[in-house]
Amino acid sequence: MASTFGERVQVSVFGESHGGGIGVVIDGLPAGVPISEETLYTFMARRKPGGSPFSTPRKESDRPTILSGLYEGHTTGFPLCATIGNTDTRSGDYKALADLPRPSHADYTAYLKWCGQADMRGGGHFSGRLTAPLCVAGGIALQILAQKGIFIGAHLQSVGSAQDIPYPMRPDVDTLLAPGKKAFPVCDDTAADAMQAEIKAAAKERDSVGGTIECMILGLPAGLGDPMFDGMENRIAGAIFGVPAIKGIEFGSGFACAAMRGSQCNDPFCIDENGDIATKTNHSGGIQGGITNGMPLRFRVAVKPTPSIGKPQQTVSLSKHTEETLVIQGRHDPCIAHRAVPVIEAVTALVILDMLAEL
């Protein structure tokens, strides 16, 4: 099914942005693993709406109700189901959009595929609202991985032209996780001011702005993954593109490798201070031939600007087959990249947990 991913640890997301609620079912979790609900709630708070002037004013608590799969603070080994209610919807803002598809949104393609029967209020099942249940599942996966010595962190690397500093090649765990503990998820706090200025400028002009996110994984064992079509990059990329608004991904030095020579792009092997085989550089992003090599796994994603903007845009009437001008009403993020940072961590954690379960 399109809303399910994973082989051994399977994740199914359900619901619509303006329906009664949204939720997730996780099947294949190990039994007896301690899970802190308070830690999960703290993680969920990082992406919830209404938390800052840089996101949508829609207010949702995003506090999940766990219906099954967790008992007395431990996983049971049976499917874990969690739901989140939708409490602050304004469906009337979207009434006209049933006939006037928003440019660069899923309104038109959903209309084609489901003949106008999909519930597209607030973006429906395509909405960034569906990343909340992803964060429930991923927040649990992050806790399980941490108990195995595997840590995943991400930060907002850019918004518009404003840039954060990248992670070091081999950060310690505290450095990796530090952005996630801040109100604005950056490595260099001075970058936050420039990024917020970009968001404010776009919002003032009833426009939106995109950004990039850098994600790293520490503690992965070497030898995880497969060649060709089921490699580590394939599995991560396939899941990451399930996150709304993601338009690109690169591992290690990514597209910059195309401008290098082999002598610059190759990662020479060495023996590190612990006596382990490592590489002096990490242009490969910790993956070679689809398989982890023991170095930190590193990738970046591109997040497009929110397509729902307040500027007049050209569209068409589906019923009249005429060109029309659309001014979108409602509450929308002028930038969604900063709220997507924990989502990238969550989805990555689910992929890694699934791949470890295959060993």
Coordinates of C-alpha atoms in Angstrom, one line a residue, residues 96-103 311-328:
A96 CA -13.2 26.6 -3.4
L97 CA -10.2 24.4 -3.9
A98 CA -12.3 21.4 -4.9
D99 CA -12.7 23.1 -8.3
L100 CA -9.6 25.3 -8.3
P101 CA -6.5 23.2 -7.8
R102 CA -3.6 24.9 -6.0
P103 CA -0.4 25.2 -8.2
K311 CA -0.2 35.7 -3.7
P312 CA -2.6 35.5 -6.7
Q313 CA -1.7 32.5 -8.8
Q314 CA -3.0 31.2 -12.1
T315 CA -5.0 27.9 -12.0
V316 CA -7.9 26.4 -13.9
S317 CA -11.5 25.6 -13.1
L318 CA -12.0 21.8 -13.3
S319 CA -15.7 22.1 -13.9
K320 CA -15.7 25.0 -16.4
H321 CA -12.3 24.2 -18.1
T322 CA -11.3 27.8 -17.9
E323 CA -8.2 29.6 -16.6
E324 CA -8.8 31.3 -13.3
T325 CA -7.0 33.4 -10.7
L326 CA -6.6 31.9 -7.2
V327 CA -5.9 33.5 -3.9
I328 CA -5.5 30.9 -1.3

